[in-house]
PDB file of C-alpha atoms in Angstrom:
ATOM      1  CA  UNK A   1       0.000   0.000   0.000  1.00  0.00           C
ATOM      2  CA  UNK A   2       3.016   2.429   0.812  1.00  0.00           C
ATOM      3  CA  UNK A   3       4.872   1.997  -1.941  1.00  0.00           C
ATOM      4  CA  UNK A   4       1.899   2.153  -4.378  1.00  0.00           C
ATOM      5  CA  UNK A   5       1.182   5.365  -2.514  1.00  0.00           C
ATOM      6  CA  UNK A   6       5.079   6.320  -3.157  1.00  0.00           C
ATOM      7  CA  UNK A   7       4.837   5.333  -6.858  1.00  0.00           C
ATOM      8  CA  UNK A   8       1.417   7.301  -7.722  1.00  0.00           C
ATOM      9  CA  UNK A   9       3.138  10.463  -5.528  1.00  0.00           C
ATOM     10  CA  UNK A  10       6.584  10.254  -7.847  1.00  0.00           C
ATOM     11  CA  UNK A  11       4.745  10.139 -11.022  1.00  0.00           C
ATOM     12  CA  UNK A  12       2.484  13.681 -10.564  1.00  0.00           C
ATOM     13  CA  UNK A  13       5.401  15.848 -10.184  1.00  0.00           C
ATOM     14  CA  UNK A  14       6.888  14.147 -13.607  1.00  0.00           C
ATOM     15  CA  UNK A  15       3.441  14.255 -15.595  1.00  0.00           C
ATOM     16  CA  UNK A  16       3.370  17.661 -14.446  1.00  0.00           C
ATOM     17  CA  UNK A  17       6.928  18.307 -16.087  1.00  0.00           C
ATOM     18  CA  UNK A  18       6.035  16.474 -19.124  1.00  0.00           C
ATOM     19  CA  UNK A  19       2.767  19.007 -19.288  1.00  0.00           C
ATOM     20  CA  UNK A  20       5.018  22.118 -18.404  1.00  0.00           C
ATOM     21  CA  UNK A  21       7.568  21.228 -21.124  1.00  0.00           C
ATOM     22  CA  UNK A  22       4.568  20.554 -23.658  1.00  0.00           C
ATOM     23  CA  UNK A  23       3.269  23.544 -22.819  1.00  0.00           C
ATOM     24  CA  UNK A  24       6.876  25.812 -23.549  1.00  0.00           C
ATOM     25  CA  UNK A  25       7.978  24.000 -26.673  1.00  0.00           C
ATOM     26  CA  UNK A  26       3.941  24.628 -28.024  1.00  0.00           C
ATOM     27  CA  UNK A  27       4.425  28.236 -26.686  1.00  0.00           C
ATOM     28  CA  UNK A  28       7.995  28.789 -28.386  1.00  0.00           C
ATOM     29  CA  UNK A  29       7.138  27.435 -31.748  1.00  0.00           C
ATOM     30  CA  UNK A  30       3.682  27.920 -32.339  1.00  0.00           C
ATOM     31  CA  UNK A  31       2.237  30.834 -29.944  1.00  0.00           C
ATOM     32  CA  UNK A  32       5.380  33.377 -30.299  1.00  0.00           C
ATOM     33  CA  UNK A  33       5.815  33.309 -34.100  1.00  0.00           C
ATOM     34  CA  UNK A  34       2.125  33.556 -34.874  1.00  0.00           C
ATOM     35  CA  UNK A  35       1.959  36.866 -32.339  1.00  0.00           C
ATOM     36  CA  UNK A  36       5.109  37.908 -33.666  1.00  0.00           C
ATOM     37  CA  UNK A  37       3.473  37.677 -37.173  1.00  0.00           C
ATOM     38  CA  UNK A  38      -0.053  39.145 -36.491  1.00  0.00           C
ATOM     39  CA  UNK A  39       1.748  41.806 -34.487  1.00  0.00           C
ATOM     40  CA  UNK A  40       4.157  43.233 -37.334  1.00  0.00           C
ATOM     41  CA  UNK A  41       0.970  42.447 -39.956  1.00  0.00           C
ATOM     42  CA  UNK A  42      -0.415  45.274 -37.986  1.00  0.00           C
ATOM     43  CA  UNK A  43       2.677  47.307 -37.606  1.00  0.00           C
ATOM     44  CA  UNK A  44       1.742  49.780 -40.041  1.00  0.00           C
ATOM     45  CA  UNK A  45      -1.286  50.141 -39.032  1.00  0.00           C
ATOM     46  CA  UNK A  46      -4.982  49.319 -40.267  1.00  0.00           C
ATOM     47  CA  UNK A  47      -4.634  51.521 -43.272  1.00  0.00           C
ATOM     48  CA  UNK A  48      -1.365  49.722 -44.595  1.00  0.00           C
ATOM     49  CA  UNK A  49      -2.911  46.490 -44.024  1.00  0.00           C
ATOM     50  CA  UNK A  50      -6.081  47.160 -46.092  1.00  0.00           C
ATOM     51  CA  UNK A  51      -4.130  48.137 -48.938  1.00  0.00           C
ATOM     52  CA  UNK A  52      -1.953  45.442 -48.466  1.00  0.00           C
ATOM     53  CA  UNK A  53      -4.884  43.033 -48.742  1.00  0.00           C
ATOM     54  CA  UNK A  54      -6.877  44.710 -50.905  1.00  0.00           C
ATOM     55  CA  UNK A  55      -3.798  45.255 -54.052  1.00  0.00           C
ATOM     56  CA  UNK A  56      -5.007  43.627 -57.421  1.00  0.00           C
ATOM     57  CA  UNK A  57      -1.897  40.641 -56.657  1.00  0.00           C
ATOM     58  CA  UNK A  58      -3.144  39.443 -53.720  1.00  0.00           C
ATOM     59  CA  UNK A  59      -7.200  39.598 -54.272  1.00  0.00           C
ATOM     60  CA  UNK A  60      -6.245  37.872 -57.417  1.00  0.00           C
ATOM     61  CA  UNK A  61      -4.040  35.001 -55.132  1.00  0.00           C
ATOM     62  CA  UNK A  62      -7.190  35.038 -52.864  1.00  0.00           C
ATOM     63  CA  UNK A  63      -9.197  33.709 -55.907  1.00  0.00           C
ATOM     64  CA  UNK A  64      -6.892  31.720 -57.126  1.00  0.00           C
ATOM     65  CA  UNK A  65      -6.249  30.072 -53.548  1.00  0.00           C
ATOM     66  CA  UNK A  66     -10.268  29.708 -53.376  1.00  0.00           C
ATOM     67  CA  UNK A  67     -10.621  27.984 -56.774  1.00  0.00           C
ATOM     68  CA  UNK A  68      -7.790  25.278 -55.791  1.00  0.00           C
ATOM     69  CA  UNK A  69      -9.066  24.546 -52.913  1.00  0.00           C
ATOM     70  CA  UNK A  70     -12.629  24.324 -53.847  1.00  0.00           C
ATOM     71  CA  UNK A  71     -11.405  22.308 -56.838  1.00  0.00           C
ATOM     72  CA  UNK A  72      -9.379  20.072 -55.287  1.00  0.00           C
ATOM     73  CA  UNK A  73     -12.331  19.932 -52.014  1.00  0.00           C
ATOM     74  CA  UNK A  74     -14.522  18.301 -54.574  1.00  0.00           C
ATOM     75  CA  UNK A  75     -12.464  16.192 -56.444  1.00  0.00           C
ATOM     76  CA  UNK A  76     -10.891  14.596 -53.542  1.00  0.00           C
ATOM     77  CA  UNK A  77     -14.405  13.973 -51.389  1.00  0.00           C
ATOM     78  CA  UNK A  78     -15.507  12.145 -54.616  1.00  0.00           C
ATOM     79  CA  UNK A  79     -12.230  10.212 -55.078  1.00  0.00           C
ATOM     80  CA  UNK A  80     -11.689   9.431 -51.496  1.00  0.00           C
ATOM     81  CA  UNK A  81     -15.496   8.045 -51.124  1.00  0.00           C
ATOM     82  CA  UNK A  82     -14.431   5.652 -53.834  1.00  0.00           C
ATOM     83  CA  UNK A  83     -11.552   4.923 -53.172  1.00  0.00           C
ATOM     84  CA  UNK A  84     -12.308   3.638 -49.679  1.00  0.00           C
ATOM     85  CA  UNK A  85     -15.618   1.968 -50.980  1.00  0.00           C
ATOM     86  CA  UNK A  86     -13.097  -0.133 -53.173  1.00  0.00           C
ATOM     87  CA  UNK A  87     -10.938  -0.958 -50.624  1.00  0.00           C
ATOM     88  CA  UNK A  88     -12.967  -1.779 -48.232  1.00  0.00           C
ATOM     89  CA  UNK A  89     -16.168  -3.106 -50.053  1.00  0.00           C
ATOM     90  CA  UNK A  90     -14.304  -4.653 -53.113  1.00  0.00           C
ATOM     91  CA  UNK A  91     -14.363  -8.380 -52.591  1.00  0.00           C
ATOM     92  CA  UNK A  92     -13.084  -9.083 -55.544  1.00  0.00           C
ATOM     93  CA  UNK A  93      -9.844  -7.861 -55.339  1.00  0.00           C
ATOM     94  CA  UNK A  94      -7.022 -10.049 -54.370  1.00  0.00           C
ATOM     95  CA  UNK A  95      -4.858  -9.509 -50.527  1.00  0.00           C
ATOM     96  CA  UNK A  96      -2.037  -8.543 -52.459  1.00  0.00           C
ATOM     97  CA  UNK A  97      -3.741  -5.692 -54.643  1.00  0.00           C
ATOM     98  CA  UNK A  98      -5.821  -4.023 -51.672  1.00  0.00           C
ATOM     99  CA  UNK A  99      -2.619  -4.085 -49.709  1.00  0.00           C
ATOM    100  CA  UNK A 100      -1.008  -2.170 -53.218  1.00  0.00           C
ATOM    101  CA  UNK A 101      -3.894  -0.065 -53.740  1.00  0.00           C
ATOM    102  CA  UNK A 102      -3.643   0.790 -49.850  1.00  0.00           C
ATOM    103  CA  UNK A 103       0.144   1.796 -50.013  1.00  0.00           C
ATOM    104  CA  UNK A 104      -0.908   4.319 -53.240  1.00  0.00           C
ATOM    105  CA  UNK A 105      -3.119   6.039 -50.792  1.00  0.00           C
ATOM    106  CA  UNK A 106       0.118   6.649 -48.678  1.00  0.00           C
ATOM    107  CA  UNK A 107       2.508   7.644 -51.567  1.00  0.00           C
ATOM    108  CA  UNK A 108       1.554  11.597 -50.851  1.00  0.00           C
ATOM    109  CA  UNK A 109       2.576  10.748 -47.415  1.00  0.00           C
ATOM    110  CA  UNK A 110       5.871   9.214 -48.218  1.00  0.00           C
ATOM    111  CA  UNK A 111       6.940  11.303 -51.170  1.00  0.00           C
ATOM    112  CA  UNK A 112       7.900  15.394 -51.418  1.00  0.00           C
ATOM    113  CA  UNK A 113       5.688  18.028 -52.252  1.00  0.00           C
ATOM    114  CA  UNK A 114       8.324  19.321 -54.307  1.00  0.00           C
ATOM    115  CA  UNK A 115       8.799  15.663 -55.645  1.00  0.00           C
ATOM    116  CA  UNK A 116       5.489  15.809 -56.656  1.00  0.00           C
ATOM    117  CA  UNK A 117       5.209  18.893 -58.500  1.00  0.00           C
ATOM    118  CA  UNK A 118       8.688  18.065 -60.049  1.00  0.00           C
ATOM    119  CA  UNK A 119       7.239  14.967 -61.004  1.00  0.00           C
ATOM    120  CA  UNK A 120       4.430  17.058 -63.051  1.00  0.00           C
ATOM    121  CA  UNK A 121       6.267  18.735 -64.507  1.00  0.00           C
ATOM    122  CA  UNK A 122       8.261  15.608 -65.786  1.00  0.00           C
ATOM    123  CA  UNK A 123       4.940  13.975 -67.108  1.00  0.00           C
ATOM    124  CA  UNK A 124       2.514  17.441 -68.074  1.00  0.00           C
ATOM    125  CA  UNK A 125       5.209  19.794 -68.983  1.00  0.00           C
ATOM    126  CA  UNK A 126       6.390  21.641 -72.403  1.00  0.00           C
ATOM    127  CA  UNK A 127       9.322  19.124 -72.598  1.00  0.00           C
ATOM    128  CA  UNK A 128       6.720  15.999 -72.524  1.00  0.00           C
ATOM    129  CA  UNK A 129       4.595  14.107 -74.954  1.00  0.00           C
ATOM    130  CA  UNK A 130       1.662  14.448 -73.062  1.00  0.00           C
ATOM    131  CA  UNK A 131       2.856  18.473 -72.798  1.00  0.00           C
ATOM    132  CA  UNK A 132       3.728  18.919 -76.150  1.00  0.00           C
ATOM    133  CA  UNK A 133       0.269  16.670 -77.205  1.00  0.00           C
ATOM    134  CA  UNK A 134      -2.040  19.142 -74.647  1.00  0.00           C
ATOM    135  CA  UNK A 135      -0.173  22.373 -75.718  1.00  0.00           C
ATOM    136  CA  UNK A 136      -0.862  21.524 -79.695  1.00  0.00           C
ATOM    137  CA  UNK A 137      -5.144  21.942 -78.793  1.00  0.00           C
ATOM    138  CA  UNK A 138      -4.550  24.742 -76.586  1.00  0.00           C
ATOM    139  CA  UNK A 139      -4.597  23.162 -73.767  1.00  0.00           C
ATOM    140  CA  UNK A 140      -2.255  24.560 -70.703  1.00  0.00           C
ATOM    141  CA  UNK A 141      -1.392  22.023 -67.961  1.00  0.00           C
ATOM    142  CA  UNK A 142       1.493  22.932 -66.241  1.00  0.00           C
ATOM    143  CA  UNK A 143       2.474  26.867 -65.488  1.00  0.00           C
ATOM    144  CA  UNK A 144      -1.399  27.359 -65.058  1.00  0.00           C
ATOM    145  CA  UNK A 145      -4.520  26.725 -63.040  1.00  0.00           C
ATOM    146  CA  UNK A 146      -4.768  22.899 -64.595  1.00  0.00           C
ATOM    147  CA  UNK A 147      -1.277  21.681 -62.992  1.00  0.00           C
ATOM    148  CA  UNK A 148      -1.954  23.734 -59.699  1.00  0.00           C
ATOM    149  CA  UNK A 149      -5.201  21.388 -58.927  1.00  0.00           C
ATOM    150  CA  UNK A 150      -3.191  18.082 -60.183  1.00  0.00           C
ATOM    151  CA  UNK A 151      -0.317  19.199 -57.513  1.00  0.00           C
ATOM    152  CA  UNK A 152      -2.461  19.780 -54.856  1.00  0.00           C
ATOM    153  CA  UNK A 153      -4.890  16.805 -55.521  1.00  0.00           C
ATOM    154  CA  UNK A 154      -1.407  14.881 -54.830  1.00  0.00           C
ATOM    155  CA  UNK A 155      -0.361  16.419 -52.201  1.00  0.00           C
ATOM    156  CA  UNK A 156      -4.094  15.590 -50.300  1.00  0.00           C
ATOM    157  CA  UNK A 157      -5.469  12.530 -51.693  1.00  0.00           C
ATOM    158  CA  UNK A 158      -4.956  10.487 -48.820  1.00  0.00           C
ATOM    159  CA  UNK A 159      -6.860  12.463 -46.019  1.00  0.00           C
ATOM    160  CA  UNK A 160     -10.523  11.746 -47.395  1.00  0.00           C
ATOM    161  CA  UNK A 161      -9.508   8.073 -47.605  1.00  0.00           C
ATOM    162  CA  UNK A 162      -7.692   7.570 -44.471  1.00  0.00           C
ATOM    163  CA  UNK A 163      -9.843   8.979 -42.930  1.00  0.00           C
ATOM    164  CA  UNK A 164     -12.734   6.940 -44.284  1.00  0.00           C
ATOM    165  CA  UNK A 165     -11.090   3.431 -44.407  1.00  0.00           C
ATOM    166  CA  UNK A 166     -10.903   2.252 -41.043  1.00  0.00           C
ATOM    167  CA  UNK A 167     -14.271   3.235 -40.348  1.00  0.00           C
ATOM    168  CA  UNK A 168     -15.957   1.601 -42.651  1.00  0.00           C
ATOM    169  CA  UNK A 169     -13.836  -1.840 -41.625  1.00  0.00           C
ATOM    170  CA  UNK A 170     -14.808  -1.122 -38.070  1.00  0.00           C
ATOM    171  CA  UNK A 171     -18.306  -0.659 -38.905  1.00  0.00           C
ATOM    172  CA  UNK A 172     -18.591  -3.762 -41.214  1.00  0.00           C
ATOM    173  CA  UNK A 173     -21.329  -4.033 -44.169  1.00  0.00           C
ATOM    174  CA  UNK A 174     -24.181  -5.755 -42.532  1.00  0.00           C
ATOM    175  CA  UNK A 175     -26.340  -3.224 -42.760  1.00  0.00           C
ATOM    176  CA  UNK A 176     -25.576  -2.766 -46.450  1.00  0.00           C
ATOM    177  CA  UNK A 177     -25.712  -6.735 -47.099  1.00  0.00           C
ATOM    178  CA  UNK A 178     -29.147  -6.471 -45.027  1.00  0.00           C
ATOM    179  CA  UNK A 179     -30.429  -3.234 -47.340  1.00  0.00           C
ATOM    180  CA  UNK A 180     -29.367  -5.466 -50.289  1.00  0.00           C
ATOM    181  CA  UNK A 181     -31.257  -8.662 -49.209  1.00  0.00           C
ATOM    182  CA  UNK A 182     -34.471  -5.981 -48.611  1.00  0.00           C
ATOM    183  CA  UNK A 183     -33.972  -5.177 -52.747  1.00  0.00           C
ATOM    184  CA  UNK A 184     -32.273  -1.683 -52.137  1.00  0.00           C
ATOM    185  CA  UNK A 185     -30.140  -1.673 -55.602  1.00  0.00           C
ATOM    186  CA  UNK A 186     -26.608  -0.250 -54.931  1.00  0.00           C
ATOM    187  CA  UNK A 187     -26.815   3.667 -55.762  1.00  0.00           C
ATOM    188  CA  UNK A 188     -29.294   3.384 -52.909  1.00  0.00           C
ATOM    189  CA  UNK A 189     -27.988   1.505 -50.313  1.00  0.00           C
ATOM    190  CA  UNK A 190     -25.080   3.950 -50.777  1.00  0.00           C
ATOM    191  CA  UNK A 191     -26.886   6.799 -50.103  1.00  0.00           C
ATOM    192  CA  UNK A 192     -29.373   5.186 -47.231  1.00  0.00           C
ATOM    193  CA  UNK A 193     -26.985   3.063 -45.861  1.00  0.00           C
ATOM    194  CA  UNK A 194     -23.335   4.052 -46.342  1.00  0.00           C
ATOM    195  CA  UNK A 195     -23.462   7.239 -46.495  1.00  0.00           C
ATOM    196  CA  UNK A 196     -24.843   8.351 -43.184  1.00  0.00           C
ATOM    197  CA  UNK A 197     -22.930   5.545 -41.404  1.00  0.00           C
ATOM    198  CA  UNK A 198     -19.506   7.858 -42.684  1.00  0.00           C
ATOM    199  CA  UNK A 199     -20.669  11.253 -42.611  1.00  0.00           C
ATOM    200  CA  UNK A 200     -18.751  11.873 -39.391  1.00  0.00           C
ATOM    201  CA  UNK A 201     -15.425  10.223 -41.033  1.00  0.00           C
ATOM    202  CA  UNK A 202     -16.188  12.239 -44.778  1.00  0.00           C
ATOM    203  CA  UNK A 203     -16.469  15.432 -42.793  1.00  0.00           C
ATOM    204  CA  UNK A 204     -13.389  15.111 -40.985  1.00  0.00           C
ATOM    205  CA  UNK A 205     -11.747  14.197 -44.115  1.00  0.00           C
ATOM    206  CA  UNK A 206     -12.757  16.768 -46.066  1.00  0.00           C
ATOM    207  CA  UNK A 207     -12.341  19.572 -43.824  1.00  0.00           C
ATOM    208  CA  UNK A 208      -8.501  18.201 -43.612  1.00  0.00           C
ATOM    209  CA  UNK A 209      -8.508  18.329 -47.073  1.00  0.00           C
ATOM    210  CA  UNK A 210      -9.649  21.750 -47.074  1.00  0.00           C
ATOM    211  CA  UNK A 211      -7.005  22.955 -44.399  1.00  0.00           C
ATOM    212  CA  UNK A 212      -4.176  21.176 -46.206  1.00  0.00           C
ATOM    213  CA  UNK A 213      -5.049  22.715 -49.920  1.00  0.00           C
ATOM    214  CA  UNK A 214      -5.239  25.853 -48.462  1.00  0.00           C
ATOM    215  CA  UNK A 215      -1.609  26.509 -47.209  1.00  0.00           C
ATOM    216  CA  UNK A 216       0.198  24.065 -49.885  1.00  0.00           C
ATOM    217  CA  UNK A 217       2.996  25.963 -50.929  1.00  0.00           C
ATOM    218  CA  UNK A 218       5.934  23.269 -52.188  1.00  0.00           C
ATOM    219  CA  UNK A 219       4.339  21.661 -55.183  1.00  0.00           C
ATOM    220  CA  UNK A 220       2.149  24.422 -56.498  1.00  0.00           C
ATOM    221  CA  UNK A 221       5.336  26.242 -56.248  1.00  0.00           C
ATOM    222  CA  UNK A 222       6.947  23.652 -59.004  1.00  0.00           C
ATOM    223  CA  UNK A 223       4.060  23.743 -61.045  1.00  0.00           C
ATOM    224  CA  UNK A 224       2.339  27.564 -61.022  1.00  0.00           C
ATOM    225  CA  UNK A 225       5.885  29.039 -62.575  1.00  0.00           C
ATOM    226  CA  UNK A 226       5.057  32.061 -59.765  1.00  0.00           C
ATOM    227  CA  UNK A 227       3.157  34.359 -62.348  1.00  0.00           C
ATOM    228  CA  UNK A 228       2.618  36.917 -59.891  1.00  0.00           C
ATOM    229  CA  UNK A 229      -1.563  38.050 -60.972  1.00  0.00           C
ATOM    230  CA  UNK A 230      -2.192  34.918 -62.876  1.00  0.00           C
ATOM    231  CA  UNK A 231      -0.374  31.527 -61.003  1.00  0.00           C
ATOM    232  CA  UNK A 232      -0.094  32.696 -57.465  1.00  0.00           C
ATOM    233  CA  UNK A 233      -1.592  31.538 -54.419  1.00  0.00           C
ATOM    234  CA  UNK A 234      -1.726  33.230 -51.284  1.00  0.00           C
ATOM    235  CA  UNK A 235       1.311  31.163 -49.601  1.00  0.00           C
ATOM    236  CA  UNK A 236       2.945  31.728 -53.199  1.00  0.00           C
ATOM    237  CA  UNK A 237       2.440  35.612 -52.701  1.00  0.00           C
ATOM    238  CA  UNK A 238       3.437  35.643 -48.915  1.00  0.00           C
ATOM    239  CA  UNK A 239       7.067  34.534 -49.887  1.00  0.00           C
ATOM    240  CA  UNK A 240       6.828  37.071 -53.135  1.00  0.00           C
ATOM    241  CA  UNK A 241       6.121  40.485 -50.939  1.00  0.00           C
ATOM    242  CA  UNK A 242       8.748  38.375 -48.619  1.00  0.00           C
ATOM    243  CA  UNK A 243      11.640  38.265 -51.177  1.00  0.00           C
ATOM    244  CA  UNK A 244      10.862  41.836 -51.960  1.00  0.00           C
ATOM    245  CA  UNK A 245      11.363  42.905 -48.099  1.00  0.00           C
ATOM    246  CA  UNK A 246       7.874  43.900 -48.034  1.00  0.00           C
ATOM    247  CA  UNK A 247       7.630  42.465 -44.687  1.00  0.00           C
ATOM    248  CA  UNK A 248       4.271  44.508 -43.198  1.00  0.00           C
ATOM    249  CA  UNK A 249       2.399  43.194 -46.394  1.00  0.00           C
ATOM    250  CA  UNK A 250       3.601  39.336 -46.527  1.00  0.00           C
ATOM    251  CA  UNK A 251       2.696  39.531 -42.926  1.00  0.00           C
ATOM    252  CA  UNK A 252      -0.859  40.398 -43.429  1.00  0.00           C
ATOM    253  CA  UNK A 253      -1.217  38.448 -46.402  1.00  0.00           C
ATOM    254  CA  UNK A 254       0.029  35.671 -43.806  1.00  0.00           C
ATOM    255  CA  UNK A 255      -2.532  37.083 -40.845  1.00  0.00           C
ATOM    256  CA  UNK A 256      -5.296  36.076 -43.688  1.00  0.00           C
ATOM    257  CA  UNK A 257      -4.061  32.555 -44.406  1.00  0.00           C
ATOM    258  CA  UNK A 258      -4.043  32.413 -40.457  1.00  0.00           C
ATOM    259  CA  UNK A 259      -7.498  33.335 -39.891  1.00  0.00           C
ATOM    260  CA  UNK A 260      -8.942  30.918 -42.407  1.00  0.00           C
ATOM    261  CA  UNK A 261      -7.032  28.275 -40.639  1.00  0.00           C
ATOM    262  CA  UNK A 262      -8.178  29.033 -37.597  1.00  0.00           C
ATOM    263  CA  UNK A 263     -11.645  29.336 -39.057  1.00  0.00           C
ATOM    264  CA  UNK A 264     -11.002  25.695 -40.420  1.00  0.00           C
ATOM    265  CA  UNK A 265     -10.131  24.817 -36.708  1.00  0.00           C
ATOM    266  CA  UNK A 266     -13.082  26.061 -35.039  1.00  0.00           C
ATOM    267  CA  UNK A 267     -15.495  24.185 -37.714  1.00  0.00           C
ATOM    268  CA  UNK A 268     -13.437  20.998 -36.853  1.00  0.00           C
ATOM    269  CA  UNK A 269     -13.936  21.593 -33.196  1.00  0.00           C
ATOM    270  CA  UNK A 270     -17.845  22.293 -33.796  1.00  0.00           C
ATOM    271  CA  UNK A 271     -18.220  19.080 -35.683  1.00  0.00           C
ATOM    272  CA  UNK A 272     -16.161  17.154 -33.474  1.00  0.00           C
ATOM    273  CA  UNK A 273     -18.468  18.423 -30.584  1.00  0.00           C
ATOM    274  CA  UNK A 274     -21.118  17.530 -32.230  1.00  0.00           C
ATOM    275  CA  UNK A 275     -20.251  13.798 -33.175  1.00  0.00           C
ATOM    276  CA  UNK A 276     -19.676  13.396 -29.999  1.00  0.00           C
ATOM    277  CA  UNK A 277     -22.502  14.609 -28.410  1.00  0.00           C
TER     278      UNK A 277
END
């Protein structure tokens, strides 16, 4: 009983550490840049940092960022949905090709965003057939709006799936087999059955999806060609006005990719409430 007692009283004051040092290194490289940052985005003052935001380059990289990410938002919920559905559901594929497929899903994982956009380039560029072939019918893949949404679709292809896969095994298809046996033809099961069963999961996913588009930077940087008012995103701007030692405006360009994080944060947190409740 005493030494239990001993053992439970050493281990507060070192989960206590553990908390404390959590605390400082989340303080030191997360909390003190971003006040640093929203602190000299304001340094000139409200005036500078309307006309910083409000300039025909970055209301343009605003549009462009929204486009992407809506782009890539859809593509990737509809992708991911079947993707897991195939994995998961497809009994007719062998151990050895799920377990393929499955490591596919991971490659954005395991692979450079600059990797990826370099990669293309390689296969969409001018120097390609497929380049050369889509450039011949006026049709511009890489260096414009095309090869941005191909880079980023890369770059977050696996968070709708992964995020969808394991629940679906967890859940099983019972209810699916039983909607089947009932005479509910497939389009409908999926949409009575499967669907609501991974709403929670597909919301998660694509609100990840959403969060991760938003701020890519390294492979739409390979791919855009930084065409400042036609190729440039709003990360792709911040380092622009950066590189120019226009500090007070890549800050506040920066303050705005902060808030719609943060605004992607708080809709996480509401539907992660809500799930739970």
């Amino acid at each position: 009983m005493g030494c239990e007692l001993g053992a439970d009283t050493g281990e507060k004051p070192m989960n206590k550490l553990w908390i404390t040092l959590t605390y400082a290194v989340f303080t030191v490289l997360l909390i003190i840049p971003l006040g640093k940052m929203t602190i000299a985005a304001f340094s000139g003052g409200l005036g500078e940092l309307g006309s910083a935001l409000s300039r025909p380059e970055a209301l343009h990289a605003f549009m462009m960022t929204a486009l992407v990410v809506v782009t890539v938002t859809l593509l990737n919920t509809l992708l991911g949905m079947m993707t897991a559905v195939y994995l998961v559901r497809g009994t007719w594929m062998s151990r050895g090709i799920r377990r393929l497929l499955n490591s596919i899903v991971d490659l954005p994982y395991a692979v450079s965003p600059v990797i990826g956009g370099l990669m293309i380039v390689l296969l969409l560029g001018p120097g390609s057939a497929a380049g050369t072939f889509f450039d011949s019918v006026g049709f511009k893949i890489v260096y414009a709006f095309p090869g941005m949404v191909i880079a980023t679709l890369f770059v977050t292809f696996p968070f709708v799936a992964r995020e969808l896969i394991p629940l679906m095994e967890d859940q099983g298809q019972q209810e699916e087999e039983a909607a089947i046996t009932l005479g509910a033809k497939g389009w409908t099961v999926f949409t009575r059955v499967t669907l609501p069963n991974i709403r929670w999961g597909l919301i998660y996913g694509i609100i990840l999806c959403n969060a991760r588009a938003m701020g890519e930077f390294g492979a739409v940087s390979v791919v855009s060609g930084h065409i400042r008012g036609e190729t440039n995103t709003l990360p792709l701007h911040v380092e622009i006005l950066y590189n120019e030692y226009q500090f007070s405006a890549s800050f506040a360009v920066a303050s705005l990719l902060l808030l719609l994080a943060l605004a992607t944060l708080l809709i996480k947190s509401f539907y992660a409430r809500k799930n739970a409740h």
